[in-house]
Short mmCIF file of C-alpha atoms and ligand atoms in Angstrom, two decimals:
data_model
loop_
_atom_site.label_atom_id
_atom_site.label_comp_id
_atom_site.label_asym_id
_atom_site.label_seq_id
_atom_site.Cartn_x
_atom_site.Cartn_y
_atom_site.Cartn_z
CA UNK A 1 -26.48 -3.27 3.75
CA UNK A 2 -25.33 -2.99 7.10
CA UNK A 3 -21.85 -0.78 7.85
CA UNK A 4 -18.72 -3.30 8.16
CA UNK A 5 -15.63 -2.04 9.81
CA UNK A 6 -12.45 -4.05 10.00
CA UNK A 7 -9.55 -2.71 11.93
CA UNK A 8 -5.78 -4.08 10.81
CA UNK A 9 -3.17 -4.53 13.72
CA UNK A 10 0.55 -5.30 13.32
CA UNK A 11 3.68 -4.23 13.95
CA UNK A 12 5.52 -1.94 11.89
CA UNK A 13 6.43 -3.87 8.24
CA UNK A 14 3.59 -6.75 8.82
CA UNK A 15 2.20 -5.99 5.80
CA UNK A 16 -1.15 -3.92 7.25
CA UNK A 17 -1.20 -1.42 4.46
CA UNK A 18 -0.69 -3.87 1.84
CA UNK A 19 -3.34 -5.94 3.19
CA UNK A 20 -5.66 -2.83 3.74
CA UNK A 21 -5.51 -2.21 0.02
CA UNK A 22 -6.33 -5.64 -1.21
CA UNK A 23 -9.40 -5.91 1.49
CA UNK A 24 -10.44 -2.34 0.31
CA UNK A 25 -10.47 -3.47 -3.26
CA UNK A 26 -12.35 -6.92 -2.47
CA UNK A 27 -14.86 -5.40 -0.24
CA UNK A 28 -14.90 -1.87 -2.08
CA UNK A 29 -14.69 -0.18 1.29
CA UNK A 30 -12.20 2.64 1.68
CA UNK A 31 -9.06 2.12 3.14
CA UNK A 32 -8.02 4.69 5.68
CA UNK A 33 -4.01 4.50 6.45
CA UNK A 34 -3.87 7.89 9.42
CA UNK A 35 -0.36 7.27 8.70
CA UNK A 36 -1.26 8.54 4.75
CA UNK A 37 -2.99 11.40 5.83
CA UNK A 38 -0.23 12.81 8.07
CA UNK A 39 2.12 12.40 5.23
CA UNK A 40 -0.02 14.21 2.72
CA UNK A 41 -0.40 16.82 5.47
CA UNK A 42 3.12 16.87 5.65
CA UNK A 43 3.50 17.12 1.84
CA UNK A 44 1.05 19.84 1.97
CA UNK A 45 2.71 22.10 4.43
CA UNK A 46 -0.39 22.67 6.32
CA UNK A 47 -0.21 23.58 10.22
CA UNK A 48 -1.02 19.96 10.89
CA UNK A 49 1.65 18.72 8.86
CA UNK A 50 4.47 21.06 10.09
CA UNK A 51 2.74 20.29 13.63
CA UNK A 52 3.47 16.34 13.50
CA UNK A 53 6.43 16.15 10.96
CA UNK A 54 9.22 16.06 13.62
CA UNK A 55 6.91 13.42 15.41
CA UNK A 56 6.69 11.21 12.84
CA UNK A 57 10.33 11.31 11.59
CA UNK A 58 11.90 10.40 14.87
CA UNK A 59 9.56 7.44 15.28
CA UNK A 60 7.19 8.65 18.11
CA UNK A 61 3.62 9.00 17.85
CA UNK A 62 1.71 11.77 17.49
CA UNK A 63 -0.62 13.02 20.46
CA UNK A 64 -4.18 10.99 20.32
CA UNK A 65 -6.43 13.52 20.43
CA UNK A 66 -4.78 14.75 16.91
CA UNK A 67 -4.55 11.48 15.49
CA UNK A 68 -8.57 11.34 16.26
CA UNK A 69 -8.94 14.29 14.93
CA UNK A 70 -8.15 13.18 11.97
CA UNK A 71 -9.42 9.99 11.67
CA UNK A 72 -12.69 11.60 12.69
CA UNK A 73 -12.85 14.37 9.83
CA UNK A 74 -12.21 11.54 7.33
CA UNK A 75 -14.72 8.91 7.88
CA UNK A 76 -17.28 11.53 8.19
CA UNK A 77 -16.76 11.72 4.12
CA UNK A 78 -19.67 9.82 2.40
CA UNK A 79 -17.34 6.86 1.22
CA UNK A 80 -17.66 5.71 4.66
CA UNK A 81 -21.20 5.56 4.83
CA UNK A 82 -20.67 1.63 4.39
CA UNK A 83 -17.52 1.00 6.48
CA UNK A 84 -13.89 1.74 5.98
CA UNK A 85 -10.97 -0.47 6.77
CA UNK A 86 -8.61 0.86 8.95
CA UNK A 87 -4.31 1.09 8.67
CA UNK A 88 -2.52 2.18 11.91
CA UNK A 89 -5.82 3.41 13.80
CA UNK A 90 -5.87 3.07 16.79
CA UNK A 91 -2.31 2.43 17.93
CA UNK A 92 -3.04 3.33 21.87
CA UNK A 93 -6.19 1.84 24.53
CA UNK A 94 -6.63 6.10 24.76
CA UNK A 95 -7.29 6.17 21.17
CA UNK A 96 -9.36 3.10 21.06
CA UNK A 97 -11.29 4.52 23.66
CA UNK A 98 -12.24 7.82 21.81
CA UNK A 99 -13.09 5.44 18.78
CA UNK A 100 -15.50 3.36 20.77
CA UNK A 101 -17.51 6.09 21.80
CA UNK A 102 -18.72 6.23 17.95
CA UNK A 103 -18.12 3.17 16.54
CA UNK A 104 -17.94 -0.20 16.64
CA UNK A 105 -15.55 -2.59 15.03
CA UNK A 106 -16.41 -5.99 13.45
CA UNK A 107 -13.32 -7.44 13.31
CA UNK A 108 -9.80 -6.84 14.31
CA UNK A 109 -7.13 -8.59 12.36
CA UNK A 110 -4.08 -8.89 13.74
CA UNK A 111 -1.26 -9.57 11.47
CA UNK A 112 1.98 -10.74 13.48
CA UNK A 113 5.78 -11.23 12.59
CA UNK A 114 9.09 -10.89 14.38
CA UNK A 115 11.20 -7.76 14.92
CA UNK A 116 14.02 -9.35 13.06
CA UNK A 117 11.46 -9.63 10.48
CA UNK A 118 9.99 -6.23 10.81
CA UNK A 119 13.79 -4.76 10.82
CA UNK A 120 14.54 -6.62 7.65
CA UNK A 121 11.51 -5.81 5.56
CA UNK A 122 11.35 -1.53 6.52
CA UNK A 123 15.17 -0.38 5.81
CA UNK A 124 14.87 -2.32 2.32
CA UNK A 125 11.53 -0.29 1.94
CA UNK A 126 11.56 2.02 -0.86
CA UNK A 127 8.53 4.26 -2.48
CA UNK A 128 8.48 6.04 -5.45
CA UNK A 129 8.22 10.25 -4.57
CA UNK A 130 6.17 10.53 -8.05
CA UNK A 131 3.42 7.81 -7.92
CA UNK A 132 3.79 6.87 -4.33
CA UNK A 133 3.99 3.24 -5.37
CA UNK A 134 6.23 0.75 -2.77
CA UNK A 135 8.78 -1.48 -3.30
CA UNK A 136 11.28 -3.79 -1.53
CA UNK A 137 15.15 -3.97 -2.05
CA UNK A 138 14.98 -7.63 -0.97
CA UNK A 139 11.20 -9.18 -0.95
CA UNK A 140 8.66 -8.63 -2.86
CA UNK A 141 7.71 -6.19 -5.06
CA UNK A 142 11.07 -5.44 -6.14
CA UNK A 143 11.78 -2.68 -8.53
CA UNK A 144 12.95 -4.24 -11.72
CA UNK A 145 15.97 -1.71 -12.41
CA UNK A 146 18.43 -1.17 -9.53
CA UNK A 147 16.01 1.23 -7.40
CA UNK A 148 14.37 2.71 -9.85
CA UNK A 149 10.15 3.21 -10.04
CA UNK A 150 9.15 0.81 -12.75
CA UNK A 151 6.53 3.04 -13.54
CA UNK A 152 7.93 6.31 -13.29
CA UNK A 153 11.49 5.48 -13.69
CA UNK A 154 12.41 8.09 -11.11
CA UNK A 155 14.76 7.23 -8.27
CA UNK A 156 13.30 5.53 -4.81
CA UNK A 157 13.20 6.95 -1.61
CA UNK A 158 13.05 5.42 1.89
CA UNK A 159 11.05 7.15 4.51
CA UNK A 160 12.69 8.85 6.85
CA UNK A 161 11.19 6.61 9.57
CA UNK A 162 12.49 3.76 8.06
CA UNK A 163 16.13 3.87 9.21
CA UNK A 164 17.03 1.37 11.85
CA UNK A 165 17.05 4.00 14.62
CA UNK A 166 13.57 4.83 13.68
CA UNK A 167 12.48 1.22 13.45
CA UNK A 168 13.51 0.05 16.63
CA UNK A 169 11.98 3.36 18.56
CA UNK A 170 8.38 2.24 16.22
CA UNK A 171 9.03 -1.38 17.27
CA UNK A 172 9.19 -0.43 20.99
CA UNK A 173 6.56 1.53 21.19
CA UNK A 174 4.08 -1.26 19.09
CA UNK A 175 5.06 -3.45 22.36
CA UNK A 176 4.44 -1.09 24.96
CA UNK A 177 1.75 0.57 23.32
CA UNK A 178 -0.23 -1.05 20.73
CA UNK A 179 0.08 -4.44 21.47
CA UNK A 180 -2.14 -3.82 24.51
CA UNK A 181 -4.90 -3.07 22.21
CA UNK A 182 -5.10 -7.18 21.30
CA UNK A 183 -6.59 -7.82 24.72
CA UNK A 184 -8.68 -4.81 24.85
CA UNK A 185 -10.36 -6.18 21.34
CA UNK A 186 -10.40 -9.68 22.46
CA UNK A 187 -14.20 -10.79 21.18
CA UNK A 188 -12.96 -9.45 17.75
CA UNK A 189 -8.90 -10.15 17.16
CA UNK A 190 -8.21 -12.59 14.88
CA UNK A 191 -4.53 -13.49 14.44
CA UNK A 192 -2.67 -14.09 11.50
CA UNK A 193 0.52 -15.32 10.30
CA UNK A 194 2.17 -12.27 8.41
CA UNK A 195 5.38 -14.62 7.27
CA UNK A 196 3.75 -15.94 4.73
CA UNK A 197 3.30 -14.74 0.75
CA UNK A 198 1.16 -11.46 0.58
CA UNK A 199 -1.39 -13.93 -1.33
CA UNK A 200 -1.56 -16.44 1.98
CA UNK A 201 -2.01 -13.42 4.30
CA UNK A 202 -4.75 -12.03 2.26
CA UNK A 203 -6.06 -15.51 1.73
CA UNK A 204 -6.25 -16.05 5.76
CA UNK A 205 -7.83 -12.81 6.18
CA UNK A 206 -10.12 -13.08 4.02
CA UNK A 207 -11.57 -16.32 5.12
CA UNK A 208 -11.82 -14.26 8.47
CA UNK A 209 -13.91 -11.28 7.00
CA UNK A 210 -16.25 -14.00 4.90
CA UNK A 211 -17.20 -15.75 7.60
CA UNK A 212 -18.01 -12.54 9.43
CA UNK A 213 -19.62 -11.10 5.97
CA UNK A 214 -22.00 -14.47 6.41
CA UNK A 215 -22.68 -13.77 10.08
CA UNK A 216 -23.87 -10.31 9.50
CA UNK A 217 -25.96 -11.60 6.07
CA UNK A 218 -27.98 -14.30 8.21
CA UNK A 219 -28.28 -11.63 11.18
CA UNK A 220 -30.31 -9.37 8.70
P1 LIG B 301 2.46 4.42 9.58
O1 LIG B 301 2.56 4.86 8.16
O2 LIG B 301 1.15 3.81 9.89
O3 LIG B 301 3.63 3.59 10.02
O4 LIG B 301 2.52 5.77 10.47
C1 LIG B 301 3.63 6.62 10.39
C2 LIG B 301 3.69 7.51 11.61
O5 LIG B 301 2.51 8.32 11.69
C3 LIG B 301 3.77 6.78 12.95
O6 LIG B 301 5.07 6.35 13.29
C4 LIG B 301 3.27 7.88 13.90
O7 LIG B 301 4.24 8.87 14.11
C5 LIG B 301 2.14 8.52 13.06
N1 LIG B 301 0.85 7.84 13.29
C6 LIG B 301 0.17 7.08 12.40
N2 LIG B 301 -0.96 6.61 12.95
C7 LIG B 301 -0.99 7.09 14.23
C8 LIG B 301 -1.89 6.96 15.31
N3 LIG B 301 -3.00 6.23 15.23
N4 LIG B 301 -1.57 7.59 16.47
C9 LIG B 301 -0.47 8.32 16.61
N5 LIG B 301 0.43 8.48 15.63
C10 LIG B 301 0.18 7.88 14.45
#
C-alpha cells in the first residue's frame, strides 16, 4: 500500500485536532498534533520544553527549524511507515518548505470558520489535567457536571493559550502566517465548512480523502 499523507489546516478552534483523531481512527494512520508534542515536552521538563514554554503560552510560534525538528524525529517512528495525518504542521511557507524537501502531501484539508467563532469555541475550552480528554463549556462535548472530567471527575483546566489575549495574538498570526500556506498547496487544498456538527465536518472530509483513497487504488 502506497504512503498517504493528509495535512489539516484551520484556524485556531476549527476543529483540526478533533478531526485529526477521527481520520486517524478511520484510516488507522497516526495522528501527529506538533502542538501535543511541545506540550508533553513541556510536561516533561525537558530542555525543549522549558525552551518553547514561554513561546507557546503567550501565543507566538515557536522558531521553524525547532518545530521541524520535531516533526522530523517523530515520523521517522515506524507508525509512519504508511502515512500520518498531520495537526498544526506546517503553520509557515518556511516550514512547508523544509517539509517538501522530504515529503509529499496528498491532500490538504482546510477546515475554515470565523474569528468570532474561533473566539467563542477556545475560552470555553476545557481539558481534563488527568486523562487529557477535551471539553466545551458551551458546544459540544460538554462535561456533564459543572466542569468537572466525566471520566476522571477531577476539575478542568483551560490552556493557558486559550485566554482571549492569547487567542487573538494565535488568530493574527493564522492570517498573516498560515493562511498563506492555502495558495502555496493549491493542487491539494480542499476547503471545508468547519460550522457545521463535528459529524458533517468529518463527513465532508471524508468524502475528500475517499475519493483520493480511490485515485491512488486505480493509480496502482
Ligand atoms: P496547537 O495545539 O496546535 O494550537 O499549538 C499550540 C502552540 O504550539 C502554538 O500556538 C505554537 O506556539 C506551537 N506550535 C504548534 N505547532 C507549531 C508549528 N508548526 N510551528 C511553530 N509553532 C507551533
Amino acid at each position: 500500500m502506497s504512503k498517504l499523507i493528509i495535512c489539516l489546516l484551520g484556524p485556531q478552534g476549527s476543529g483540526k485536532g478533533t478531526q485529526a483523531k477521527i481520520l486517524s481512527q478511520k484510516l488507522n494512520l497516526p495522528h501527529i498534533s506538533v502542538g501535543d508534542l511541545f506540550r508533553l515536552a513541556i510536561e516533561s521538563n525537558t530542555e525543549l520544553g522549558r525552551q518553547v514554554g514561554p513561546i507557546i503560552n503567550s501565543g507566538k510560534l515557536v522558531p521553524d527549524e525547532i518545530a521541524f525538528n520535531l516533526l522530523k524525529e517523530r515520523v521517522a517512528n515506524l507508525d509512519c511507515s504508511g502515512g500520518f495525518i498531520l495537526d498544526g504542521y506546517p503553520r509557515t511557507i518556511k516550514q512547508a518548505e523544509l517539509l517538501d524537501q522530504s515529503v509529499k502531501l496528498d491532500k490538504v484539508v482546510v477546515i475554515e470558520i470565523s474569528d468570532a467563532e474561533a473566539v467563542k469555541r477556545l475560552t470555553s475550552r476545557r481539558h481534563c489535567p488527568r486523562c487529557g480528554a477535551i471539553y466545551n463549556l458551551y458546544t459540544l462535548p460538554k462535561p456533564h457536571e459543572d466542569e468537572l472530567c466525566d471520566k476522571c471527575k477531577v476539575k478542568l483546566v483551560q490552556r493557558v493559550d486559550d485566554t482571549e489575549t492569547a487567542v487573538r495574538e494565535r488568530l493574527q498570526q493564522y492570517h498573516a502566517i498560515t493562511e498563506p500556506l492555502i495558495k502555496h498547496y493549491q493542487g491539494q487544498a480542499v476547503k471545508i465548512n468547519g460550522e457545521q456538527t463535528i459529524e458533517q465536518v468529518a463527513a465532508d472530509i471524508a468524502k475528500s480523502v475517499g475519493r483520493l483513497q480511490l485515485n491512488q487504488m486505480l493509480d496502482n
